[in-house]
Coordinates of N, CA and C in Angstrom, one line a residue:
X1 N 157.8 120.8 103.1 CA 156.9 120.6 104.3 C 156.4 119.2 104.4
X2 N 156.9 118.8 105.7 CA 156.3 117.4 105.7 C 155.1 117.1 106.6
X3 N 154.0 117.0 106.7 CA 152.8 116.6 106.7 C 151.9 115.5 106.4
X4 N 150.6 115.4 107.0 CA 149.8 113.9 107.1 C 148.7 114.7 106.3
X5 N 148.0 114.6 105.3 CA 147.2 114.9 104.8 C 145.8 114.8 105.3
X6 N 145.5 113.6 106.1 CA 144.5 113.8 106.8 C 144.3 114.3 108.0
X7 N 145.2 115.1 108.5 CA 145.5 115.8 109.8 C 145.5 117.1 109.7
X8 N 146.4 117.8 108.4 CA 146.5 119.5 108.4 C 146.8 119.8 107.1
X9 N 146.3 119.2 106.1 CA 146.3 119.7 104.9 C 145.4 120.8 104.7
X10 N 144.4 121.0 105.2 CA 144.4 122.3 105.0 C 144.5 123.4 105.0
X11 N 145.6 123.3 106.5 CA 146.3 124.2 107.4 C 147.5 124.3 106.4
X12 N 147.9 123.8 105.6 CA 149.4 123.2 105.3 C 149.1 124.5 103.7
X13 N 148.1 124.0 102.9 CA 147.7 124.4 102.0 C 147.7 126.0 102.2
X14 N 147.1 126.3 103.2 CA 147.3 128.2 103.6 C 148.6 128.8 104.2
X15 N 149.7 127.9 104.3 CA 150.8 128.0 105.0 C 151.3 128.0 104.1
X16 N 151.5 127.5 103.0 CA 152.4 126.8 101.7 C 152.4 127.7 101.1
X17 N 151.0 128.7 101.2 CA 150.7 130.2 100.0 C 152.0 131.0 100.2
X18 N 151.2 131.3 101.8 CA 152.3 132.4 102.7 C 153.4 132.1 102.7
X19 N 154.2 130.9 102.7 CA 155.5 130.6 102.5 C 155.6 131.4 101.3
X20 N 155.2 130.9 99.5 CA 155.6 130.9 98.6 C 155.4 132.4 98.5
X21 N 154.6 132.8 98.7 CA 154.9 134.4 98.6 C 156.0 135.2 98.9
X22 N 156.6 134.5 100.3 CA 157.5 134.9 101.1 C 158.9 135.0 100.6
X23 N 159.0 133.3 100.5 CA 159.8 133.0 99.5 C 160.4 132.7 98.1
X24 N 159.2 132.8 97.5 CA 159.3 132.4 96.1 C 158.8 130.8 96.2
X25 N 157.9 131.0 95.2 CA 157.1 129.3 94.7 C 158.4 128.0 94.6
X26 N 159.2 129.1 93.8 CA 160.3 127.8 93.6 C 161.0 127.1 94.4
X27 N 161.0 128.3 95.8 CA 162.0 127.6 96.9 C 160.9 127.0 98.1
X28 N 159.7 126.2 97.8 CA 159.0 125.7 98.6 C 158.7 124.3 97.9
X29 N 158.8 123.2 98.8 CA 158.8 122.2 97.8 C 157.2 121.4 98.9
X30 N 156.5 121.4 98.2 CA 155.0 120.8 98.9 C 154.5 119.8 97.8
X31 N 154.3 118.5 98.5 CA 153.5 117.4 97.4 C 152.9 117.5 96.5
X32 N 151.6 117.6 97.0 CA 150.5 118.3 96.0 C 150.9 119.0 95.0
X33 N 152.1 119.6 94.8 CA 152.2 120.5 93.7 C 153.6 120.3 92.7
X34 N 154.2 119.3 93.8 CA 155.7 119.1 93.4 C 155.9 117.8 93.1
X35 N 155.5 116.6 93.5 CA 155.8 115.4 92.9 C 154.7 115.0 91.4
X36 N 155.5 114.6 90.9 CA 155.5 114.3 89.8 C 154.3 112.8 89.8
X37 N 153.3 113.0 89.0 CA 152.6 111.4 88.7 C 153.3 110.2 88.8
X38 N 153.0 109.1 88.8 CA 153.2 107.9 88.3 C 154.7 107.9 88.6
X39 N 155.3 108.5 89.9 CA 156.6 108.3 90.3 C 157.1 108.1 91.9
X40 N 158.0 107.5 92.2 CA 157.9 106.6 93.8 C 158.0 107.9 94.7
X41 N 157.9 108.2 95.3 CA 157.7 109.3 95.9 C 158.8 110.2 96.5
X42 N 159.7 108.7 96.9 CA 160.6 108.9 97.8 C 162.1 109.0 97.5
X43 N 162.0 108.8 96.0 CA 163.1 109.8 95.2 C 163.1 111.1 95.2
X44 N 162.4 112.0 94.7 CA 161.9 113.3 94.6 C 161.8 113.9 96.2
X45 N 161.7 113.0 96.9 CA 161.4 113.8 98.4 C 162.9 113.6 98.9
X46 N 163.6 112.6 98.7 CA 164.9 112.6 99.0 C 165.8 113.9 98.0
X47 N 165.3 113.7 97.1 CA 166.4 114.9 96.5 C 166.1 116.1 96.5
X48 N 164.6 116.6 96.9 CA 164.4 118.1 97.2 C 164.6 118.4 98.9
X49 N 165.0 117.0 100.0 CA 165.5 117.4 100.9 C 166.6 117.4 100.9
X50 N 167.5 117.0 100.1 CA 169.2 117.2 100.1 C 169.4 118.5 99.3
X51 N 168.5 119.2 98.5 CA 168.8 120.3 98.0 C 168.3 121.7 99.0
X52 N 167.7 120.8 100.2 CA 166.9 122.1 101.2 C 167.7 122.6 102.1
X53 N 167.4 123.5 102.5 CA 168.4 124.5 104.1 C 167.2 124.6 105.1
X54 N 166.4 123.6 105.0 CA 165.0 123.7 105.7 C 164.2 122.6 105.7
X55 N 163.6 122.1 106.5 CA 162.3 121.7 106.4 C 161.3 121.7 107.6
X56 N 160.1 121.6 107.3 CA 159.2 121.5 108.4 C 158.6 120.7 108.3
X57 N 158.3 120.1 109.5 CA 157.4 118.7 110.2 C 156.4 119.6 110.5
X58 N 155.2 119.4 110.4 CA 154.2 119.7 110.5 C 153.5 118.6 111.2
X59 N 152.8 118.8 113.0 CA 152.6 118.0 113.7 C 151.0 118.2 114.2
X60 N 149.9 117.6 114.0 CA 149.0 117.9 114.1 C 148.2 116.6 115.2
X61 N 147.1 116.8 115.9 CA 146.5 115.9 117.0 C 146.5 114.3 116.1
X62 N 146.4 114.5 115.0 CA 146.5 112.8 114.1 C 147.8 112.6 113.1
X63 N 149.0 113.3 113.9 CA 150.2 113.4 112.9 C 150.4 111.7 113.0
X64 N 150.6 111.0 114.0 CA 151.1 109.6 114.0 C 149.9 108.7 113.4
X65 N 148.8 108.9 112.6 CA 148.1 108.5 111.8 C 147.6 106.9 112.6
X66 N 147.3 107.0 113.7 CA 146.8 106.1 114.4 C 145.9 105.2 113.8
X67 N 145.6 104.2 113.8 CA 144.7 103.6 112.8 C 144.5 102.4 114.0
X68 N 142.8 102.3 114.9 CA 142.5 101.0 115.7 C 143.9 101.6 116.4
X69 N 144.1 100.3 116.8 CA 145.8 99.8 118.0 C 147.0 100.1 117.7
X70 N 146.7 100.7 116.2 CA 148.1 101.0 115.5 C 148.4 102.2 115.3
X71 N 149.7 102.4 114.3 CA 150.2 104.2 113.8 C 150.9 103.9 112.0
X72 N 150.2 104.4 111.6 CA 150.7 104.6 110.8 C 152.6 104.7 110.5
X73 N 152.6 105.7 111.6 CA 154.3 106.4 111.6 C 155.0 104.9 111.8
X74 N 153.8 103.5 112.4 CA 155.4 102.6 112.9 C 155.8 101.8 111.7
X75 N 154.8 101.8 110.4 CA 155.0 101.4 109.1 C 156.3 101.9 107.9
X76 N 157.3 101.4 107.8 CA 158.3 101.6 107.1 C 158.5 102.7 105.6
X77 N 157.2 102.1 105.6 CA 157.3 102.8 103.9 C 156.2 103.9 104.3
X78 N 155.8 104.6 105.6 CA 154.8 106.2 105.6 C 154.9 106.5 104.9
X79 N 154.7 107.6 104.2 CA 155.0 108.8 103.8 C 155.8 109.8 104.7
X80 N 155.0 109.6 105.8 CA 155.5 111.0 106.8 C 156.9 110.4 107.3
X81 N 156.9 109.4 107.7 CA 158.2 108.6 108.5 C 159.2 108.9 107.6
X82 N 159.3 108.4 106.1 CA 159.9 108.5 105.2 C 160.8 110.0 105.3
X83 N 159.9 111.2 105.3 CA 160.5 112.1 104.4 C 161.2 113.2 106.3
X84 N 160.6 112.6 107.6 CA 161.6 112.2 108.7 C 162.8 111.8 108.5
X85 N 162.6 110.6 107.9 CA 164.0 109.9 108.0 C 165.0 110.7 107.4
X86 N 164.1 111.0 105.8 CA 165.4 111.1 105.0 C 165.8 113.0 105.2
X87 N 165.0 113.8 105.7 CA 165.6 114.7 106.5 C 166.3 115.0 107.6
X88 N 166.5 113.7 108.1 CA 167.5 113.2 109.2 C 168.7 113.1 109.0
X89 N 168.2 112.3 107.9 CA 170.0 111.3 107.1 C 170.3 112.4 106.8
X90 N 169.7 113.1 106.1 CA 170.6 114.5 104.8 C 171.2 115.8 105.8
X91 N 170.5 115.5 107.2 CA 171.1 116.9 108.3 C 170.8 118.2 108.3
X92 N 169.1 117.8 106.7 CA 168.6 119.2 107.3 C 167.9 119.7 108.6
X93 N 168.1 120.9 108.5 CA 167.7 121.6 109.8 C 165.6 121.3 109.7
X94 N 165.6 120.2 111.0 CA 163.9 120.8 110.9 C 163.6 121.7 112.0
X95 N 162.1 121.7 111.4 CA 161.2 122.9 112.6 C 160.1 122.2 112.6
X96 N 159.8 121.3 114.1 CA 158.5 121.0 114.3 C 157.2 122.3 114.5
X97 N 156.6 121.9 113.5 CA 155.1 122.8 113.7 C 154.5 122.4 114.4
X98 N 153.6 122.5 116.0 CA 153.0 122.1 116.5 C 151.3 122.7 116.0
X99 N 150.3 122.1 115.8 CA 149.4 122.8 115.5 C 148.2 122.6 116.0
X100 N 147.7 123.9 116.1 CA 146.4 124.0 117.1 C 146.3 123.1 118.9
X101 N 147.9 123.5 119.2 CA 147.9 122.9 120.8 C 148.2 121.6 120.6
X102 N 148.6 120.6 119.5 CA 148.8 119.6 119.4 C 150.3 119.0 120.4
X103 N 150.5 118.2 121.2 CA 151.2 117.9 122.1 C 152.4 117.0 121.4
X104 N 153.6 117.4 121.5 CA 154.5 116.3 121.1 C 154.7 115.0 121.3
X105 N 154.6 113.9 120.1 CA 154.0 112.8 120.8 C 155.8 112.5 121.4
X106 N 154.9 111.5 122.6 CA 156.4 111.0 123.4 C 157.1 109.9 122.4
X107 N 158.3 109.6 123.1 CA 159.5 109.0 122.6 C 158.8 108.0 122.0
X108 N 157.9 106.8 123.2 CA 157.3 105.7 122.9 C 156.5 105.1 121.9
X109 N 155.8 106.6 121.4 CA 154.8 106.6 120.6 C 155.2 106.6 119.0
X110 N 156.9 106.8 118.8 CA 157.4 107.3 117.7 C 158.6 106.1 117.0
X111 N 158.9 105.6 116.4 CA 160.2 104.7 116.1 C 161.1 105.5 116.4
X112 N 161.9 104.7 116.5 CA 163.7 105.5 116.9 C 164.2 106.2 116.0
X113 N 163.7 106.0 115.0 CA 164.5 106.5 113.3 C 163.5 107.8 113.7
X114 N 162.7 108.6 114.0 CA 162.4 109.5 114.1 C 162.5 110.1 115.3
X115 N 162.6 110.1 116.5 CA 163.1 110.3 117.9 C 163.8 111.6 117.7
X116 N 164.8 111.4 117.5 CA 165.5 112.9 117.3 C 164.5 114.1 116.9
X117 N 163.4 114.2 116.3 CA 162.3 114.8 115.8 C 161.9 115.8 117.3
X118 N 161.6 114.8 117.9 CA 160.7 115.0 119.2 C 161.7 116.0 120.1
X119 N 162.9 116.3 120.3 CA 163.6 116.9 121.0 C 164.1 117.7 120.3
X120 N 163.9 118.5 119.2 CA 163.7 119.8 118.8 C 162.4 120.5 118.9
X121 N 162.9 121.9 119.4 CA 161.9 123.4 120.0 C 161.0 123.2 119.3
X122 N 159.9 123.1 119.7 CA 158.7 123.3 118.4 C 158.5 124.5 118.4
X123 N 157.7 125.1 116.9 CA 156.5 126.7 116.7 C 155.7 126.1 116.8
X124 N 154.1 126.9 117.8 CA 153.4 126.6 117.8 C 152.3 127.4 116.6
X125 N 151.7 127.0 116.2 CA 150.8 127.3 114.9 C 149.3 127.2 114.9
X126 N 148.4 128.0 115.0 CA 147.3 128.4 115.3 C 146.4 128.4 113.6
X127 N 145.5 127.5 113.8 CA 144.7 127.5 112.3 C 143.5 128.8 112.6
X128 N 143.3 129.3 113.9 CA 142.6 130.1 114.3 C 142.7 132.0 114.0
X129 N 142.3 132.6 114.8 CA 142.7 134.1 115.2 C 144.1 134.3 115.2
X130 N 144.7 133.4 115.6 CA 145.9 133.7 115.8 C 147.2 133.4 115.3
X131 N 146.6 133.1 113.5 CA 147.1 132.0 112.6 C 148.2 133.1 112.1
X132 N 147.9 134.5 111.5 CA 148.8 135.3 111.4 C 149.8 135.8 111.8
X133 N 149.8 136.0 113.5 CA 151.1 136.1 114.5 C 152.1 135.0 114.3
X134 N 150.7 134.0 114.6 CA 151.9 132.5 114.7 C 152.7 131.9 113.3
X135 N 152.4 132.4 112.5 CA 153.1 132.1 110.9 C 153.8 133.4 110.8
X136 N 153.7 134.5 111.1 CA 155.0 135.5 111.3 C 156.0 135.0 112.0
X137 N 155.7 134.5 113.3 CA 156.7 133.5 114.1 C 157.4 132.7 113.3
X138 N 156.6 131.6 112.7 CA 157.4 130.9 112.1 C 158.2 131.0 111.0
X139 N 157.6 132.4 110.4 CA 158.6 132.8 109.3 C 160.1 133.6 109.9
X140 N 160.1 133.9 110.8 CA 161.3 134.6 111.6 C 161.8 133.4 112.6
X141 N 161.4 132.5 112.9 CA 162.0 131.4 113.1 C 163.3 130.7 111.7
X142 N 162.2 130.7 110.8 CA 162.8 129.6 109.7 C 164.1 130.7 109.0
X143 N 163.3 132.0 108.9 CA 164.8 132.9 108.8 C 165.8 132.8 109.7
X144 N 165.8 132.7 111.5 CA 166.9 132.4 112.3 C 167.3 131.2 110.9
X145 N 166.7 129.8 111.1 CA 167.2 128.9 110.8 C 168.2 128.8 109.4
X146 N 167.6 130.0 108.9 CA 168.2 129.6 107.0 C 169.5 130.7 107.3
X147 N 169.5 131.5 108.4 CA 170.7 132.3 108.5 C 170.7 133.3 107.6
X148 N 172.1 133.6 106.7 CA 172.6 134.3 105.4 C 172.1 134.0 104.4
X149 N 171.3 132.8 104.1 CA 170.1 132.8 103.3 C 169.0 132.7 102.9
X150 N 168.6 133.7 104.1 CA 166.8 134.0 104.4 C 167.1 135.4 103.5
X151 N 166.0 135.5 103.0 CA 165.6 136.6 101.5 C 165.8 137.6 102.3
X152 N 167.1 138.6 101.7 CA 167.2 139.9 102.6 C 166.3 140.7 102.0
X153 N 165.6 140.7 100.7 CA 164.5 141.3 100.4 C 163.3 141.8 101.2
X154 N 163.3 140.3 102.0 CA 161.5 140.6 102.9 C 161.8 141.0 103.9
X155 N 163.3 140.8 104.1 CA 163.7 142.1 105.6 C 162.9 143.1 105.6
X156 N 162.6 143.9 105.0 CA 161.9 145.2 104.4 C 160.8 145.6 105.1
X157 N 160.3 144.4 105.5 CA 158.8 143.9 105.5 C 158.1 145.2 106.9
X158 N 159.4 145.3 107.4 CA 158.7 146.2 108.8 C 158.9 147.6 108.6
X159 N 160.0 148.1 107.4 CA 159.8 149.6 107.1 C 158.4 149.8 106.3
X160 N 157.7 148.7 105.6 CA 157.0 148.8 104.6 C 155.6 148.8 105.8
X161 N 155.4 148.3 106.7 CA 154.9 148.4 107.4 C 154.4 149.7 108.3
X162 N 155.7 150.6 108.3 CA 155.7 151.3 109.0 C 155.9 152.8 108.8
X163 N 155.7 151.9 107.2 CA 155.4 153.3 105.9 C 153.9 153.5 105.6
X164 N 153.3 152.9 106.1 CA 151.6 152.9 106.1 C 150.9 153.7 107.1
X165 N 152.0 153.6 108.4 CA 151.4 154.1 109.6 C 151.4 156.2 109.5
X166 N 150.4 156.2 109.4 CA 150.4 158.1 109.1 C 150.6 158.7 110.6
X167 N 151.0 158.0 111.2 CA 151.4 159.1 112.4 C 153.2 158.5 112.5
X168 N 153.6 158.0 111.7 CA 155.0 158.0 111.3 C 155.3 159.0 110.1
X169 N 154.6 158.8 109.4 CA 154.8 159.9 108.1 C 154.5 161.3 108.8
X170 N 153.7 161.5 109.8 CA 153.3 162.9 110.2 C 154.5 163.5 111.3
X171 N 155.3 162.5 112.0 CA 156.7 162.9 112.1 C 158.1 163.1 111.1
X172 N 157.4 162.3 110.0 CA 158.6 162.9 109.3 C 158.4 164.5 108.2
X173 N 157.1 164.5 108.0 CA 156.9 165.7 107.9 C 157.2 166.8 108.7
X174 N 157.0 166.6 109.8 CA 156.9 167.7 111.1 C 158.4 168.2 111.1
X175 N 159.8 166.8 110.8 CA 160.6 167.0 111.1 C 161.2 167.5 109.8
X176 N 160.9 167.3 108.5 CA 161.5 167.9 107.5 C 161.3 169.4 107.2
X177 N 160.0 169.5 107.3 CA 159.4 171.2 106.6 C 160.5 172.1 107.0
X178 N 160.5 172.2 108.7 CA 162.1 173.3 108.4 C 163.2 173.5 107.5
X179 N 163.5 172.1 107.3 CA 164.8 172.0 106.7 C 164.2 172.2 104.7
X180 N 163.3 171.5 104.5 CA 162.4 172.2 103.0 C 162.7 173.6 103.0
X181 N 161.7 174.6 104.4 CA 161.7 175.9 104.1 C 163.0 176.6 103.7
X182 N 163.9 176.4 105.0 CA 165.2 176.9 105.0 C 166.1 177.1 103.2
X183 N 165.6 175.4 102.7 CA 166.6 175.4 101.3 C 165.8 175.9 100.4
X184 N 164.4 176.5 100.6 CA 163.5 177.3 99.7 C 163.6 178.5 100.1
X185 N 164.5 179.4 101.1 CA 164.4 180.5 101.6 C 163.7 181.0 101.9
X186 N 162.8 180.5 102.2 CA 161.1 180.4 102.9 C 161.3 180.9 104.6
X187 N 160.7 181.9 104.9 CA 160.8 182.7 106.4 C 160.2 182.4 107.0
X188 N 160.1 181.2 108.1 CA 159.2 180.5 108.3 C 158.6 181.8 109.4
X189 N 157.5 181.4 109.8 CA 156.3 182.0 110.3 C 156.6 181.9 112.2
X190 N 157.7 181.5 112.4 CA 157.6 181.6 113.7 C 159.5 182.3 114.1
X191 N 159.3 183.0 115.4 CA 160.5 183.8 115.7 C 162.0 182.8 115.3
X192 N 162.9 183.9 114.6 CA 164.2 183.4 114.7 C 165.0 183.2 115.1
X193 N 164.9 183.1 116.6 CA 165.5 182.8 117.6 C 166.4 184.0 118.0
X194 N 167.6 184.1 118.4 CA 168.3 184.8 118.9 C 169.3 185.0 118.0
X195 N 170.1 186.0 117.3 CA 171.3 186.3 116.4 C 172.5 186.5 117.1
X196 N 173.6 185.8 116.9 CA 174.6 185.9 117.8 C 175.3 186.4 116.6

Protein backbone atom coordinates (compact mmCIF):
# COMPACT_ATOMS: atom_id res chain seq x y z
CA UNK A 1 0.00 0.00 0.00
CA UNK A 2 1.26 3.21 -1.00
CA UNK A 3 0.37 6.19 1.05
CA UNK A 4 1.35 9.81 2.63
CA UNK A 5 1.55 9.29 6.20
CA UNK A 6 0.41 12.58 7.00
CA UNK A 7 -2.80 12.30 4.98
CA UNK A 8 -4.30 8.62 5.84
CA UNK A 9 -2.25 6.76 8.01
CA UNK A 10 -4.65 6.11 10.00
CA UNK A 11 -7.17 5.14 7.61
CA UNK A 12 -4.36 2.97 5.98
CA UNK A 13 -3.48 1.43 9.44
CA UNK A 14 -7.42 -0.01 9.80
CA UNK A 15 -7.33 -1.05 6.18
CA UNK A 16 -3.87 -2.89 6.41
CA UNK A 17 -5.67 -5.05 9.48
CA UNK A 18 -8.64 -5.90 7.24
CA UNK A 19 -6.46 -6.64 4.33
CA UNK A 20 -4.10 -8.99 6.51
CA UNK A 21 -6.86 -10.79 7.87
CA UNK A 22 -8.22 -11.27 4.51
CA UNK A 23 -5.20 -12.16 3.09
CA UNK A 24 -2.69 -13.22 5.24
CA UNK A 25 -0.08 -10.76 7.15
CA UNK A 26 2.45 -12.10 4.83
CA UNK A 27 0.91 -11.15 1.57
CA UNK A 28 0.43 -7.45 2.62
CA UNK A 29 3.50 -5.47 2.43
CA UNK A 30 2.92 -1.90 4.56
CA UNK A 31 5.96 0.40 5.83
CA UNK A 32 5.55 0.65 9.18
CA UNK A 33 5.78 -2.96 9.62
CA UNK A 34 7.83 -4.14 6.67
CA UNK A 35 10.86 -2.01 6.03
CA UNK A 36 13.57 -2.78 7.82
CA UNK A 37 15.71 0.14 10.06
CA UNK A 38 18.65 1.89 8.98
CA UNK A 39 17.83 0.78 5.21
CA UNK A 40 17.18 3.03 1.86
CA UNK A 41 13.84 2.53 1.45
CA UNK A 42 13.60 2.19 -2.03
CA UNK A 43 15.24 -1.10 -2.38
CA UNK A 44 12.78 -3.09 -0.28
CA UNK A 45 9.81 -1.11 -1.85
CA UNK A 46 11.15 -1.90 -5.27
CA UNK A 47 11.49 -5.56 -4.51
CA UNK A 48 8.23 -6.16 -2.67
CA UNK A 49 6.59 -4.41 -5.68
CA UNK A 50 8.16 -6.76 -8.29
CA UNK A 51 7.12 -9.60 -6.12
CA UNK A 52 3.33 -8.08 -5.89
CA UNK A 53 0.11 -8.96 -8.22
CA UNK A 54 -1.18 -5.61 -6.58
CA UNK A 55 -0.79 -2.53 -5.27
CA UNK A 56 -2.72 0.34 -3.86
CA UNK A 57 -2.31 4.12 -4.14
CA UNK A 58 -3.96 5.36 -1.51
CA UNK A 59 -5.16 9.05 -2.31
CA UNK A 60 -6.24 11.31 0.26
CA UNK A 61 -7.23 15.49 0.28
CA UNK A 62 -3.12 15.98 1.14
CA UNK A 63 -1.94 12.93 -1.03
CA UNK A 64 0.35 15.47 -3.26
CA UNK A 65 1.86 16.71 0.13
CA UNK A 66 1.56 20.33 -0.76
CA UNK A 67 4.00 22.21 1.25
CA UNK A 68 3.48 26.70 0.81
CA UNK A 69 3.63 26.80 -3.35
CA UNK A 70 4.94 23.47 -3.51
CA UNK A 71 4.15 19.37 -3.60
CA UNK A 72 5.95 17.23 -2.26
CA UNK A 73 5.03 14.58 -5.20
CA UNK A 74 7.25 17.08 -7.59
CA UNK A 75 10.44 16.05 -5.44
CA UNK A 76 12.34 13.07 -6.92
CA UNK A 77 13.29 11.22 -4.08
CA UNK A 78 9.18 11.26 -2.24
CA UNK A 79 8.43 8.46 -0.84
CA UNK A 80 5.05 8.34 -2.40
CA UNK A 81 6.35 9.37 -6.10
CA UNK A 82 8.97 6.77 -5.60
CA UNK A 83 7.02 3.68 -4.85
CA UNK A 84 4.40 5.29 -8.09
CA UNK A 85 7.14 5.10 -10.19
CA UNK A 86 8.53 1.85 -9.33
CA UNK A 87 5.02 0.31 -9.53
CA UNK A 88 4.77 1.62 -12.88
CA UNK A 89 8.14 0.39 -14.09
CA UNK A 90 7.44 -3.24 -12.62
CA UNK A 91 3.53 -3.21 -14.41
CA UNK A 92 1.97 -3.86 -11.38
CA UNK A 93 -1.64 -3.63 -11.54
CA UNK A 94 -2.69 -0.50 -9.23
CA UNK A 95 -5.93 0.58 -7.54
CA UNK A 96 -6.34 4.21 -6.74
CA UNK A 97 -8.08 4.54 -3.32
CA UNK A 98 -9.90 7.68 -3.29
CA UNK A 99 -10.62 8.63 0.31
CA UNK A 100 -13.24 10.36 2.05
CA UNK A 101 -14.43 12.18 -1.36
CA UNK A 102 -10.89 13.14 -2.10
CA UNK A 103 -10.86 14.29 -5.95
CA UNK A 104 -8.18 13.00 -8.37
CA UNK A 105 -5.63 15.43 -8.59
CA UNK A 106 -5.41 16.69 -12.35
CA UNK A 107 -2.72 15.83 -14.85
CA UNK A 108 -0.97 19.33 -14.01
CA UNK A 109 -0.75 18.90 -10.48
CA UNK A 110 1.24 15.46 -10.86
CA UNK A 111 4.75 14.77 -12.75
CA UNK A 112 4.57 12.81 -15.81
CA UNK A 113 6.28 9.78 -14.24
CA UNK A 114 3.07 9.42 -12.33
CA UNK A 115 0.28 10.47 -14.81
CA UNK A 116 -0.68 7.17 -15.81
CA UNK A 117 -1.89 6.90 -12.03
CA UNK A 118 -4.58 9.47 -12.58
CA UNK A 119 -6.39 7.63 -15.53
CA UNK A 120 -7.09 4.45 -13.64
CA UNK A 121 -10.91 3.81 -12.09
CA UNK A 122 -10.55 4.77 -8.73
CA UNK A 123 -12.48 2.85 -5.18
CA UNK A 124 -13.90 5.20 -3.36
CA UNK A 125 -13.15 4.63 0.51
CA UNK A 126 -15.05 6.06 3.36
CA UNK A 127 -13.12 6.47 6.84
CA UNK A 128 -16.72 6.96 8.03
CA UNK A 129 -20.25 4.78 8.37
CA UNK A 130 -19.57 3.59 5.37
CA UNK A 131 -15.95 2.42 5.75
CA UNK A 132 -17.22 -1.30 5.86
CA UNK A 133 -19.24 -1.47 2.46
CA UNK A 134 -16.50 0.58 0.91
CA UNK A 135 -13.50 -1.92 1.96
CA UNK A 136 -15.77 -4.88 0.93
CA UNK A 137 -15.71 -3.06 -2.44
CA UNK A 138 -12.35 -2.78 -2.37
CA UNK A 139 -11.70 -6.14 -1.38
CA UNK A 140 -13.78 -7.61 -4.49
CA UNK A 141 -12.22 -5.14 -6.58
CA UNK A 142 -8.58 -6.20 -5.64
CA UNK A 143 -9.89 -9.87 -6.14
CA UNK A 144 -11.23 -8.87 -9.80
CA UNK A 145 -7.68 -7.55 -9.94
CA UNK A 146 -5.52 -10.54 -8.60
CA UNK A 147 -7.85 -12.86 -10.80
CA UNK A 148 -6.82 -16.86 -10.17
CA UNK A 149 -4.96 -15.65 -7.31
CA UNK A 150 -7.40 -14.06 -4.97
CA UNK A 151 -7.76 -16.61 -1.87
CA UNK A 152 -10.47 -19.03 -2.94
CA UNK A 153 -10.72 -19.64 0.67
CA UNK A 154 -12.49 -16.19 1.53
CA UNK A 155 -14.76 -16.97 -1.33
CA UNK A 156 -16.70 -18.62 1.42
CA UNK A 157 -17.23 -15.53 3.03
CA UNK A 158 -21.02 -15.14 1.83
CA UNK A 159 -22.17 -18.93 2.62
CA UNK A 160 -20.61 -18.13 6.04
CA UNK A 161 -22.65 -15.25 6.16
CA UNK A 162 -25.62 -16.75 5.26
CA UNK A 163 -25.12 -19.55 7.62
CA UNK A 164 -25.83 -17.08 10.49
CA UNK A 165 -29.08 -15.88 8.96
CA UNK A 166 -31.90 -18.21 11.02
CA UNK A 167 -34.48 -17.64 8.56
CA UNK A 168 -32.08 -19.52 6.05
CA UNK A 169 -31.47 -22.30 8.42
CA UNK A 170 -35.41 -22.36 9.13
CA UNK A 171 -35.75 -23.16 5.31
CA UNK A 172 -33.52 -25.76 5.36
CA UNK A 173 -35.06 -27.30 8.08
CA UNK A 174 -38.55 -26.95 6.82
CA UNK A 175 -37.20 -28.51 3.68
CA UNK A 176 -35.31 -31.48 5.20
CA UNK A 177 -37.62 -32.95 8.05
CA UNK A 178 -39.71 -34.87 5.38
CA UNK A 179 -36.91 -36.40 3.84
CA UNK A 180 -35.33 -37.09 7.89
CA UNK A 181 -38.92 -38.56 8.69
CA UNK A 182 -39.33 -40.75 5.60
CA UNK A 183 -35.50 -42.43 6.20
CA UNK A 184 -36.64 -42.81 9.93
CA UNK A 185 -40.00 -44.41 8.90
CA UNK A 186 -41.53 -41.81 10.84
CA UNK A 187 -45.49 -41.26 9.67
CA UNK A 188 -45.54 -37.96 9.38
CA UNK A 189 -48.62 -36.31 10.98
CA UNK A 190 -50.18 -35.02 7.90
CA UNK A 191 -52.36 -36.94 4.92
CA UNK A 192 -50.55 -39.28 2.49
CA UNK A 193 -51.62 -38.00 -0.32
CA UNK A 194 -53.29 -40.21 -2.85
CA UNK A 195 -52.04 -44.09 -3.54
CA UNK A 196 -51.83 -44.88 -7.02
Amino acid sequence: MSYRRRDTAQLVGRLGDQLKAYYGSENIFLDTADLPYGVDYRHPVRAALNDSDAALAIIGSAWRGTEGSGSRLDEPDDPVRVEIECALDARVPILPVLVDGAPMPAASQVPESVQPLLYLNAVPLSSGLNYHADAQRLIAALNTTLGAKAPAVRRTASFAAAARNPIGWTAVVVVLVPFLAAALGIVPPWPRGIQI
